[in-house]
Short mmCIF file of C-alpha atoms in Angstrom, two decimals:
data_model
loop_
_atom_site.label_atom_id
_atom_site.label_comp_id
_atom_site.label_asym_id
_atom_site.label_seq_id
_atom_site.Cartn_x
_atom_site.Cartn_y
_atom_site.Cartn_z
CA UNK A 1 10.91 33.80 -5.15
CA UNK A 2 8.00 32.06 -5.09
CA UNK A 3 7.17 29.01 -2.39
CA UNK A 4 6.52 25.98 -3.88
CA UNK A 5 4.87 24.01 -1.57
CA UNK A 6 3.32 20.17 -1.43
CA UNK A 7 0.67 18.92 0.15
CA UNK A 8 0.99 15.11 0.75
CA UNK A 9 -1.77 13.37 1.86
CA UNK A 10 -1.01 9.75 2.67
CA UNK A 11 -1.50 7.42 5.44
CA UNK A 12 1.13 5.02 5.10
CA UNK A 13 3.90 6.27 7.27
CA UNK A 14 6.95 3.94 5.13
CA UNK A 15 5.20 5.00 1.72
CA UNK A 16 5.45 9.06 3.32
CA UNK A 17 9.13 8.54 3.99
CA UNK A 18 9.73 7.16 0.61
CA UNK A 19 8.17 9.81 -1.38
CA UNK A 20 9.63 12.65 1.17
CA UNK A 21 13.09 11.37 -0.09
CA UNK A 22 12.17 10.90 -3.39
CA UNK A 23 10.99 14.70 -3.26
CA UNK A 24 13.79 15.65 -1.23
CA UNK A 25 16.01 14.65 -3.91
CA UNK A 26 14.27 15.63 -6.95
CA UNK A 27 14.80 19.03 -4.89
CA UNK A 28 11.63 21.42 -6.67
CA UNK A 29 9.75 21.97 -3.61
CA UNK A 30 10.44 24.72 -0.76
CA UNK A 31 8.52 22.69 1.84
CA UNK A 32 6.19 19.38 1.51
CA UNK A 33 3.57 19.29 4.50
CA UNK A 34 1.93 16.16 5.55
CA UNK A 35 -1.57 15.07 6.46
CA UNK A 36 -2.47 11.14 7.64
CA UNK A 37 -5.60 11.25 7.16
CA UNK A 38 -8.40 13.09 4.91
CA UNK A 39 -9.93 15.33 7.75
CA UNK A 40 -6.18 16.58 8.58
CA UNK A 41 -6.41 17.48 4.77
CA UNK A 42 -9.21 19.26 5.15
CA UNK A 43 -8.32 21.41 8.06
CA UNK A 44 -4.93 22.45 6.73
CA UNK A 45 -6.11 23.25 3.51
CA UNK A 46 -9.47 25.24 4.67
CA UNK A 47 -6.62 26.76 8.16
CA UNK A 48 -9.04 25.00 10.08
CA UNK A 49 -8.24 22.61 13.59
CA UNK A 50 -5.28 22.62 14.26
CA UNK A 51 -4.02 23.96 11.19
CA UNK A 52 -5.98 27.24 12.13
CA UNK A 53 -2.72 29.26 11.96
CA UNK A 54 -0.46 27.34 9.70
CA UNK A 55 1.86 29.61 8.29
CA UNK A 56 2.72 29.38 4.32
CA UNK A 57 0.89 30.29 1.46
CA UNK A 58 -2.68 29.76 1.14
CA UNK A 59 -2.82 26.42 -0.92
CA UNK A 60 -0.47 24.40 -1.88
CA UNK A 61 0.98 24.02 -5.34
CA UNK A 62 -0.19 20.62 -5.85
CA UNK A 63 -1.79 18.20 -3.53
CA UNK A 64 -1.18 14.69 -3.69
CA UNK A 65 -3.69 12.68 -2.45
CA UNK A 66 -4.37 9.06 -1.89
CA UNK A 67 -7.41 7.53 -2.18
CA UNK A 68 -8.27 5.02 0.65
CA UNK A 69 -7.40 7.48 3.95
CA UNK A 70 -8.70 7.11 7.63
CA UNK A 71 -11.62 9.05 8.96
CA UNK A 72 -12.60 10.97 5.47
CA UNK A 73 -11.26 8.96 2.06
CA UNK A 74 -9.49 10.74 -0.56
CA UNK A 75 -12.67 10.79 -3.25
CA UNK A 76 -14.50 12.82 -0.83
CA UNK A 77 -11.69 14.94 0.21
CA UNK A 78 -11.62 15.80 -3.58
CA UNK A 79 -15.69 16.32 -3.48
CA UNK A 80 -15.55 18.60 -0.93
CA UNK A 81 -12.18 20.66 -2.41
CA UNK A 82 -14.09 21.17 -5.38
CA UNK A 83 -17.33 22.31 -3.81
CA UNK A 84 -15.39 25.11 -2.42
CA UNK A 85 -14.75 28.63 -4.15
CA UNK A 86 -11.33 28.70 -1.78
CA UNK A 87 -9.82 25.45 -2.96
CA UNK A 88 -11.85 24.65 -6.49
CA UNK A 89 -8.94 25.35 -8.57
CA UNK A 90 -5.85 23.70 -6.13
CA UNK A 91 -4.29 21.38 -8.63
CA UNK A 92 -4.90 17.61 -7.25
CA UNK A 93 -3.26 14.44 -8.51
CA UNK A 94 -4.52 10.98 -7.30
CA UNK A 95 -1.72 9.02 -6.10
CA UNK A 96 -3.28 5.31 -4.84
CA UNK A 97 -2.47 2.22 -5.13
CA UNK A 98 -5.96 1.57 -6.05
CA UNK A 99 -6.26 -0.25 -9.59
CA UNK A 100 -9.74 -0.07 -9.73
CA UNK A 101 -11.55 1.63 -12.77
CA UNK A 102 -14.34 3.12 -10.60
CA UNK A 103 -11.83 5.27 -8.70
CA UNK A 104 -10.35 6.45 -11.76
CA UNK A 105 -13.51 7.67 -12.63
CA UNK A 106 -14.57 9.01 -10.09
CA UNK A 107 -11.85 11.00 -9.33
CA UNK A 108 -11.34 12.53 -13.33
CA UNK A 109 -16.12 12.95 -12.67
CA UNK A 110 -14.66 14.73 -9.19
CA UNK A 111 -12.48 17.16 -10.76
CA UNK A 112 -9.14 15.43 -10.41
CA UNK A 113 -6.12 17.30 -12.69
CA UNK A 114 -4.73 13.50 -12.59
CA UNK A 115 -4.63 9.92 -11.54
CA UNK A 116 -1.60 8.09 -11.44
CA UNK A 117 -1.30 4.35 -9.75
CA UNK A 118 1.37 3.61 -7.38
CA UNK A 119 3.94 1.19 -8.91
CA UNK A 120 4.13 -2.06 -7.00
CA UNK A 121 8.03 -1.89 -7.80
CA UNK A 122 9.90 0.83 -5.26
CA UNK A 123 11.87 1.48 -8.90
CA UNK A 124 8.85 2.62 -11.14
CA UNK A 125 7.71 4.33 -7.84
CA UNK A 126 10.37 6.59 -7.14
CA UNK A 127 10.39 7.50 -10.55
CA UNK A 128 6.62 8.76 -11.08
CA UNK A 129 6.93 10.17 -8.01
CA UNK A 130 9.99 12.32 -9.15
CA UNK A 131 8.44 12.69 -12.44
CA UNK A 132 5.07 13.72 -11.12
CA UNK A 133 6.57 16.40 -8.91
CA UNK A 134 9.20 17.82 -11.90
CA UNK A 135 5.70 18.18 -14.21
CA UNK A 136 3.30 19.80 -11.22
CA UNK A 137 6.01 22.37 -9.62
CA UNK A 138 7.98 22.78 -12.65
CA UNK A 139 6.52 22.47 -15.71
CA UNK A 140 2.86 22.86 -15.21
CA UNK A 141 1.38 26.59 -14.94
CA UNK A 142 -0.76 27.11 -11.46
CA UNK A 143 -4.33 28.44 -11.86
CA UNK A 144 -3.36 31.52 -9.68
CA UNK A 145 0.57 32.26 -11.07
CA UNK A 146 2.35 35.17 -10.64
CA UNK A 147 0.45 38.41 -12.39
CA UNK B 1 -7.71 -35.96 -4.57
CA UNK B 2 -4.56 -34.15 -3.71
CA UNK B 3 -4.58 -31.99 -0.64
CA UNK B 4 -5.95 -28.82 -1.51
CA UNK B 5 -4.37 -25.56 -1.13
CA UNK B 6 -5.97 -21.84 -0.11
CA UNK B 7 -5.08 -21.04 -3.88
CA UNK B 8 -6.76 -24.73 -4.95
CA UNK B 9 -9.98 -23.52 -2.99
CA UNK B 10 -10.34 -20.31 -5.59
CA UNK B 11 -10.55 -22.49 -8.01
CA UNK B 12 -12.73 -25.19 -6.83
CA UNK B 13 -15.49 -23.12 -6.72
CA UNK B 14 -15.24 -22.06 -10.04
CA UNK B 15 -15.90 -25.38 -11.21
CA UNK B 16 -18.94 -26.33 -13.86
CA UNK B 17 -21.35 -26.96 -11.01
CA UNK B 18 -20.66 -23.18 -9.92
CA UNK B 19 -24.31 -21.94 -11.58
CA UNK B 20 -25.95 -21.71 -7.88
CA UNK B 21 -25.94 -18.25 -6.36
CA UNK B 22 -24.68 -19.38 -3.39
CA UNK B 23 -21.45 -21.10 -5.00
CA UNK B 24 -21.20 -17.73 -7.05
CA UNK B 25 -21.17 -15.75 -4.04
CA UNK B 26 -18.62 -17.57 -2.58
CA UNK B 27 -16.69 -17.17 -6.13
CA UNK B 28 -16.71 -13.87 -5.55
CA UNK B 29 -15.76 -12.98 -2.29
CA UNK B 30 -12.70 -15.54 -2.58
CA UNK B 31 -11.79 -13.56 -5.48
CA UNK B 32 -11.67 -10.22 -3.94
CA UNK B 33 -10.03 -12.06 -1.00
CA UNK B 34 -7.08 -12.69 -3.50
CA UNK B 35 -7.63 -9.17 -5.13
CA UNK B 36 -7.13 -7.92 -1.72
CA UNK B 37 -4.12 -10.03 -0.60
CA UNK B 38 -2.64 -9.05 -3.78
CA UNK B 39 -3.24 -5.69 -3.86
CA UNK B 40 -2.80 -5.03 0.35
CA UNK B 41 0.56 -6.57 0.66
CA UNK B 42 2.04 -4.05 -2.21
CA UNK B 43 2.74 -1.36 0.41
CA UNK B 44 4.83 -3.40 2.81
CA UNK B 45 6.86 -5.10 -0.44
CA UNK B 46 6.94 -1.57 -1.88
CA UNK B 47 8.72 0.25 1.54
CA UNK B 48 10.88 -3.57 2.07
CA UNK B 49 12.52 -2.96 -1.55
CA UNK B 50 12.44 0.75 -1.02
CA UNK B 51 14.24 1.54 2.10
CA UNK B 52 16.46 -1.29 0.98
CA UNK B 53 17.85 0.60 -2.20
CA UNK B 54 18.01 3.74 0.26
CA UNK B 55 20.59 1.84 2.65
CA UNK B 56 22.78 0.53 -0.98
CA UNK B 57 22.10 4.47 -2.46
CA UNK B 58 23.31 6.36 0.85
CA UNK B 59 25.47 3.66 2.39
CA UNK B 60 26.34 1.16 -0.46
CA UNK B 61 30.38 2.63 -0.81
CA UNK B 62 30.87 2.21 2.84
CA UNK B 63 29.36 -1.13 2.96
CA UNK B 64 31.51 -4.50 2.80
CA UNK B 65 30.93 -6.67 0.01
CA UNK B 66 28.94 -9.39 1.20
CA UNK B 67 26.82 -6.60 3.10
CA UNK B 68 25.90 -5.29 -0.35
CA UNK B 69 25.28 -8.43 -1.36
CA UNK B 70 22.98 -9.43 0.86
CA UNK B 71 20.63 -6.34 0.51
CA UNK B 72 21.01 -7.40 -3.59
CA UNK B 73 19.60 -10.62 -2.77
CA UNK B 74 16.75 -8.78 -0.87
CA UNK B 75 16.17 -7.23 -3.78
CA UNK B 76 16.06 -9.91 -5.77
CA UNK B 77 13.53 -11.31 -3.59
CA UNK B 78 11.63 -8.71 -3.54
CA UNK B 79 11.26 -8.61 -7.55
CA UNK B 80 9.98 -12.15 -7.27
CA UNK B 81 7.47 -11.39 -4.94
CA UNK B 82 6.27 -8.50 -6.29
CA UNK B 83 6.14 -10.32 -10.00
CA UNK B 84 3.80 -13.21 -8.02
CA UNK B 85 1.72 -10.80 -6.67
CA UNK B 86 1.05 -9.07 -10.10
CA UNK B 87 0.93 -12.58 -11.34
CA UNK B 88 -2.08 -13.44 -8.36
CA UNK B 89 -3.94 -10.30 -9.31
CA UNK B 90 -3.85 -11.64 -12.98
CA UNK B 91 -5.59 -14.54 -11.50
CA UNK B 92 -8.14 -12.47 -9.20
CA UNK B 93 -8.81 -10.35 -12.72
CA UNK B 94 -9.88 -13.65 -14.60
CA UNK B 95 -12.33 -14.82 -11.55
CA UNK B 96 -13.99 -11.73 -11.25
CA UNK B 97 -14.02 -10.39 -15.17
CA UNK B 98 -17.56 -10.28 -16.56
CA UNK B 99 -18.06 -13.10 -19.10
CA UNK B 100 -18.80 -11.82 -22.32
CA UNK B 101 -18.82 -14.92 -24.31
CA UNK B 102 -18.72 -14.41 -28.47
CA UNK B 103 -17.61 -16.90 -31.28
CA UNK B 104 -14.08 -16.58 -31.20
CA UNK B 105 -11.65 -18.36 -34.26
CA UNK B 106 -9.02 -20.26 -31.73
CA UNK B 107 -6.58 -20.92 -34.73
CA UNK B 108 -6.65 -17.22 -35.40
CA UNK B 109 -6.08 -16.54 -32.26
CA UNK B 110 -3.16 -18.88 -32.08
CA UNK B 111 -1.56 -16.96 -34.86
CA UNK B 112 -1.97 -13.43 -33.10
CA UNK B 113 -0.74 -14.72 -29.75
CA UNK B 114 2.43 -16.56 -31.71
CA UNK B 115 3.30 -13.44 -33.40
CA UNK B 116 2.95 -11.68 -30.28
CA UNK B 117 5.62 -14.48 -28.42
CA UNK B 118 7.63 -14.27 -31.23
CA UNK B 119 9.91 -11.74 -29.68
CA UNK B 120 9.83 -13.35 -26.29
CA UNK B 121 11.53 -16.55 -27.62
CA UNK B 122 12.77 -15.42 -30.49
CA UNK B 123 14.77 -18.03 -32.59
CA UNK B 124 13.04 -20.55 -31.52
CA UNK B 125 13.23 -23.87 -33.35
CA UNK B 126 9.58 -25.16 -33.45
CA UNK B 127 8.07 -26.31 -36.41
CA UNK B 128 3.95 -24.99 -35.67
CA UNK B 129 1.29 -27.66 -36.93
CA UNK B 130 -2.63 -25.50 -36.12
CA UNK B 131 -5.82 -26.68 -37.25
CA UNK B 132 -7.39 -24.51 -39.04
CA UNK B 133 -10.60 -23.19 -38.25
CA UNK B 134 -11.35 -24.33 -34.55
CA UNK B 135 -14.12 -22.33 -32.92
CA UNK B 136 -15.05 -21.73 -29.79
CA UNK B 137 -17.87 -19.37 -27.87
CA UNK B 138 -15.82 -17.71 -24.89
CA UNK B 139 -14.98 -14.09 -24.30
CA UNK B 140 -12.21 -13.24 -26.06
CA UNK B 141 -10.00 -11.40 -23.58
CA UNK B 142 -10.20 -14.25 -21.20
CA UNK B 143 -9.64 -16.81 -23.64
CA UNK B 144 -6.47 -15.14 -25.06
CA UNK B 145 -4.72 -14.87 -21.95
CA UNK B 146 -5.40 -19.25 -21.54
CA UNK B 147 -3.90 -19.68 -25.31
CA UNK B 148 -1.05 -17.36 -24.45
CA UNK B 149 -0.34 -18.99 -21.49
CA UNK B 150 -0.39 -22.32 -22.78
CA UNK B 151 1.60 -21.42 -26.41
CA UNK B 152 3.97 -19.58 -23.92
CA UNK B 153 4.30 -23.04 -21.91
CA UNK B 154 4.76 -24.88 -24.96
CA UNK B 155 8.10 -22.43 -26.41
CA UNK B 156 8.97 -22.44 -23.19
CA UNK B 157 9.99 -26.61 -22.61
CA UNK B 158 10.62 -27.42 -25.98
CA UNK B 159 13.08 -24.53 -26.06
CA UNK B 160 15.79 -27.00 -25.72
CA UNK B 161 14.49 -29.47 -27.47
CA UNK B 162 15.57 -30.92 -31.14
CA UNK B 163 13.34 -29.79 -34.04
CA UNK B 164 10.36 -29.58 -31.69
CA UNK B 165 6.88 -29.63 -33.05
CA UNK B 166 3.93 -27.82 -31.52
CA UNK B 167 0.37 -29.03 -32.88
CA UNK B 168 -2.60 -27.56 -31.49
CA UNK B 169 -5.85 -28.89 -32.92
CA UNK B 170 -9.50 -30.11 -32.28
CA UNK B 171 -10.37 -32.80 -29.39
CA UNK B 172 -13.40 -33.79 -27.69
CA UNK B 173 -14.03 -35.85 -24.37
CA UNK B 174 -17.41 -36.75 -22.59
CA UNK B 175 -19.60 -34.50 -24.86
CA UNK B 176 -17.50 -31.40 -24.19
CA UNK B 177 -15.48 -30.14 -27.35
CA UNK B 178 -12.60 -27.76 -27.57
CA UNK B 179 -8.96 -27.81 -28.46
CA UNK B 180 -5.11 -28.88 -27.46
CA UNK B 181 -1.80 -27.73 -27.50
CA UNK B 182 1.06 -30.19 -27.00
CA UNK B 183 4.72 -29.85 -27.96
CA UNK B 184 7.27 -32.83 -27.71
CA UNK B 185 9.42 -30.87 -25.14
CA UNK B 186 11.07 -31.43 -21.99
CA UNK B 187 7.34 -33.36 -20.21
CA UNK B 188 6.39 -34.03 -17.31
CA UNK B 189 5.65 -36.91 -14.72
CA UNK B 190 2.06 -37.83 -15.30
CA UNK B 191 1.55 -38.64 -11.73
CA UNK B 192 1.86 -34.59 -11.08
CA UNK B 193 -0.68 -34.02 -13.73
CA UNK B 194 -3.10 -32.19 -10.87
CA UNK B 195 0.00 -30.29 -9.54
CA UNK B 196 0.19 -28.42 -12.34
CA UNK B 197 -2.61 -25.81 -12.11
CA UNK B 198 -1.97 -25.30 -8.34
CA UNK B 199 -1.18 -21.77 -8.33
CA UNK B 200 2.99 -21.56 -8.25
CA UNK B 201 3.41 -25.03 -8.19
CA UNK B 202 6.56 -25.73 -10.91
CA UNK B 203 7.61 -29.53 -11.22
CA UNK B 204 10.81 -27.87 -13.06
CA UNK B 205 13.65 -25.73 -11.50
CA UNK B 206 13.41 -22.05 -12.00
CA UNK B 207 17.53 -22.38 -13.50
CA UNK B 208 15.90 -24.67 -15.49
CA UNK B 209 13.05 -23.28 -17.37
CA UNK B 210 12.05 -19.65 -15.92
CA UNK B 211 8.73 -19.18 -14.10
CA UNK B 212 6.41 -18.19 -11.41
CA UNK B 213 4.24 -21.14 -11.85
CA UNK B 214 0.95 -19.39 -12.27
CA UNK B 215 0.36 -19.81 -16.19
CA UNK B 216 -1.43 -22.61 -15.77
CA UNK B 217 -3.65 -21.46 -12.95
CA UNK B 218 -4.65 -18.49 -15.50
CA UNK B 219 -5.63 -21.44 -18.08
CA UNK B 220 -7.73 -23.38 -15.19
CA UNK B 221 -9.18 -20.44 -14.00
CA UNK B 222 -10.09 -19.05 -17.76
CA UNK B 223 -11.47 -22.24 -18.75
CA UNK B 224 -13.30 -22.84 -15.56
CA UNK B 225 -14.87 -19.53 -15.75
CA UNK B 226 -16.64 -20.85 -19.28
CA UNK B 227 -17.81 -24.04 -17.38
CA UNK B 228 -15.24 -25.87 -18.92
CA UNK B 229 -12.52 -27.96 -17.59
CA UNK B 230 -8.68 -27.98 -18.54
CA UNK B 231 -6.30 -31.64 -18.34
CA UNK B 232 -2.71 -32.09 -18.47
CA UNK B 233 -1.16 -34.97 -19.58
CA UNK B 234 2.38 -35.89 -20.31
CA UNK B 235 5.52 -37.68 -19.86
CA UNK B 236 9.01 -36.49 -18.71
CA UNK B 237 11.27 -36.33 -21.98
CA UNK B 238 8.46 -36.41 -24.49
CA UNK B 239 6.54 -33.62 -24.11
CA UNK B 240 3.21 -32.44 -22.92
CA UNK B 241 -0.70 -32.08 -23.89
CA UNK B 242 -3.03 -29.93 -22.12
CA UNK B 243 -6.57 -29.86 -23.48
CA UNK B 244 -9.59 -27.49 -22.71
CA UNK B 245 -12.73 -28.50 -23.07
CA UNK B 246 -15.80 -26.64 -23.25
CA UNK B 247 -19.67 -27.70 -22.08
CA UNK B 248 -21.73 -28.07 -25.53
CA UNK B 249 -22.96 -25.08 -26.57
CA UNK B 250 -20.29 -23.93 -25.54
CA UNK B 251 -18.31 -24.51 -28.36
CA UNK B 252 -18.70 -25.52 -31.62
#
C-alpha cells in the first residue's frame, strides 16, 4: 500500500491543531508531518538539517503551504521547490489567509497546483480543508504514481 | 463635533480636502491599518470558534445543558464577530480601491441593485418612486455598493411599515449635485444624524431591525472617496433621507 503522506507547513500552532483534526478525521492520509516555518520546509523536503534522515518517502503527496511563514515565506519556499529537479513536480496548494490578489498571482506565476483562502468561519474551514485533502490524496493522480 | 472614534478617524481623512499627498498617505496607511486588524485577528476568531465546536463535537453528549449552551452562545458570538470583521474589510476595500470614475446611470443602477434585494426582502410592501435618468461620474463598483447599502437601509425600516414609499431622486446643496433615497419608515432622532456613519453604531436594536451597523460607513466612505459628502436626516416614526452629494464635475 502506498504512503500517503502530508506536508503541512503552517505557523500558527491553533490553526495546525485544527487542520490535524480536520485531517485526522477525514482519515486519507498515513502520516501528516509538520514544519513552522519555511526553512524547516525546506530542510525536510530537500533531507536536509535536521531532517537529514527523516524516514518516509521522498516527498510528500501534497504540501500545504501557507504563505506569510517565519524566517523564509511561503512564495519563496514555492520559488525555490520549483527551481529544483528533486521537488519541481511535488504537488503544492496555497493555503493562507492572505486575500490579496498579488499572492494569488504569484503563487499560480510560481508554479502553484492551487490557491485556496482560509475561511474566516472555523465551519467553511474545516470543510475546504477536508475537501482539499479528499481531492489531493484521493482523487487527484501524483506526477510520480505507481508504474 | 461628536467625539471621534478610531473608526471616525478612517474616515476623516478621506474627506474632500484629502487631495494633499500627505493627507493621502495617511489615507492609506490607516486603511491597511484596518485591512490588517481585519484580516490579523481572523486566526485567533478562527481557532476561538474552532476548538469550541471540537469541545460540543467530542464532548457535547456528556455535557449538561446549560454547558452546551454556553459554548452555543460562544458561537454565536463568534459569527458576529467574524461577520464585523468581513464587514470592516468591506470598509478597508472601499478606502484603498483605485478610483476609476466613469458616467454611471444612478436610476439604472437603482433598478439592478433592487432586483438584486428583491430576494433578500422579498414581499416587501414598498411602493418604488426613481427618477429617471440621474447621472453621476463615480466608479461604478464603489458606487454600487453605497446605493445597495442605502436601498438595503431603506427595505430594511420601512419593512414594517404601512404601504411604505421609497423615492430616490435628484438634489443639490452648496454647488454639489447628486441624489437621495428616503423611505417613510421606522426614522430616526435627528439629533443622532452624525451617529449614523460611525462604523457599528445602530440607534435601533438588533431584535429590532437586523444589523452590524456598518452600511452606512460603506456609503460615507464610498462617497467620500469621490470627494463628496453623504447627510442623514430624519425623524423617528416618519422615515429617513440620506443624500450624497458630489463636487461639480463630479456629477452631472
Amino acid at each position: 500500500m502506498t504512503t500517503k503522506t502530508i506536508l503541512l507547513v503552517e505557523d500558527n500552532p491553533q490553526d495546525e491543531m485544527l487542520i490535524m483534526r480536520v485531517l485526522r478525521k477525514v482519515n486519507l492520509a498515513n502520516r501528516v508531518d509538520v514544519a513552522r516555518d519555511g526553512q524547516q520546509a525546506l530542510d525536510y523536503l530537500f533531507r536536509e538539517g535536521e531532517f537529514a534522515g527523516r524516514p518516509g518517502p521522498d516527498l510528500p503527496t501534497i504540501v500545504i503551504l501557507d504563505i506569510n511563514l517565519p524566517r523564509v515565506n511561503g512564495l519563496e519556499v514555492l520559488e525555490r521547490l520549483r527551481a529544483d529537479p528533486r521537488t519541481e513536480l511535488v504537488p503544492i496548494v496555497m493555503l493562507t489567509s492572505s486575500d490579496e490578489d498579488r499572492d494569488r498571482l504569484r503563487s499560480y506565476e510560481s508554479g502553484a497546483n492551487s490557491f485556496v483562502r482560509k475561511p474566516l468561519d472555523f465551519g467553511e474551514f474545516a470543510e475546504t480543508v477536508a475537501r482539499l485533502g479528499v481531492y489531493w490524496l484521493a482523487v487527484n493522480e501524483p506526477p510520480a504514481g505507481e508504474p | 463635533m461628536y467625539p471621534p472614534s478610531v473608526g471616525d478617524t478612517l474616515f476623516f481623512v478621506t474627506a474632500p480636502v484629502a487631495q494633499h499627498d500627505d493627507v493621502e498617505e495617511l489615507r492609506r496607511q490607516l486603511s491597511l491599518l484596518a485591512r490588517s486588524v481585519s484580516h490579523d485577528l481572523r486566526a485567533p476568531l478562527r481557532a476561538a470558534k474552532g476548538f469550541t465546536l471540537a469541545v460540543l463535537d467530542d464532548h457535547g453528549a456528556a455535557l449538561p445543558p446549560e454547558a452546551r449552551e454556553s459554548l452555543t452562545q460562544v458561537l454565536t458570538a463568534c459569527d458576529r464577530m467574524g461577520a464585523m470583521l468581513e464587514g470592516l474589510g468591506v470598509v478597508s476595500r472601499v478606502l484603498r480601491a483605485e478610483l476609476r470614475p466613469e458616467p454611471v446611470d444612478v436610476s439604472e443602477l437603482v433598478a439592478s441593485v433592487r432586483a438584486e434585494l428583491s430576494s433578500v426582502h422579498a414581499g416587501h410592501p414598498a411602493q418604488w418612486d426613481v427618477e429617471p435618468g440621474l447621472r453621476c461620474s463615480a466608479d461604478r463598483g464603489l458606487l454600487r455598493q453605497a446605493v445597495r447599502a442605502l436601498l438595503d437601509n431603506a427595505l430594511k425600516y420601512s419593512s414594517r411599515a404601512q404601504a411604505p414609499t421609497i423615492r430616490v431622486g435628484r438634489s443639490e446643496a452648496d454647488g454639489r449635485a447628486g441624489f437621495f433615497v428616503e423611505d417613510d419608515g421606522a426614522g430616526f432622532d435627528a439629533r443622532y444624524a452624525q451617529n449614523l456613519f460611525q462604523p457599528f453604531h445602530r440607534l435601533h436594536r438588533v431584535d429590532e431591525f437586523p444589523g452590524l451597523g456598518l452600511g452606512l460607513s460603506v456609503v460615507r466612505a464610498v462617497v467620500g472617496r469621490h470627494g463628496g459628502r453623504v447627510s442623514a436626516d430624519g425623524a423617528v416614526g416618519r422615515g429617513a433621507v440620506f443624500r450624497c452629494h458630489f463636487p461639480l464635475g463630479g456629477s452631472e
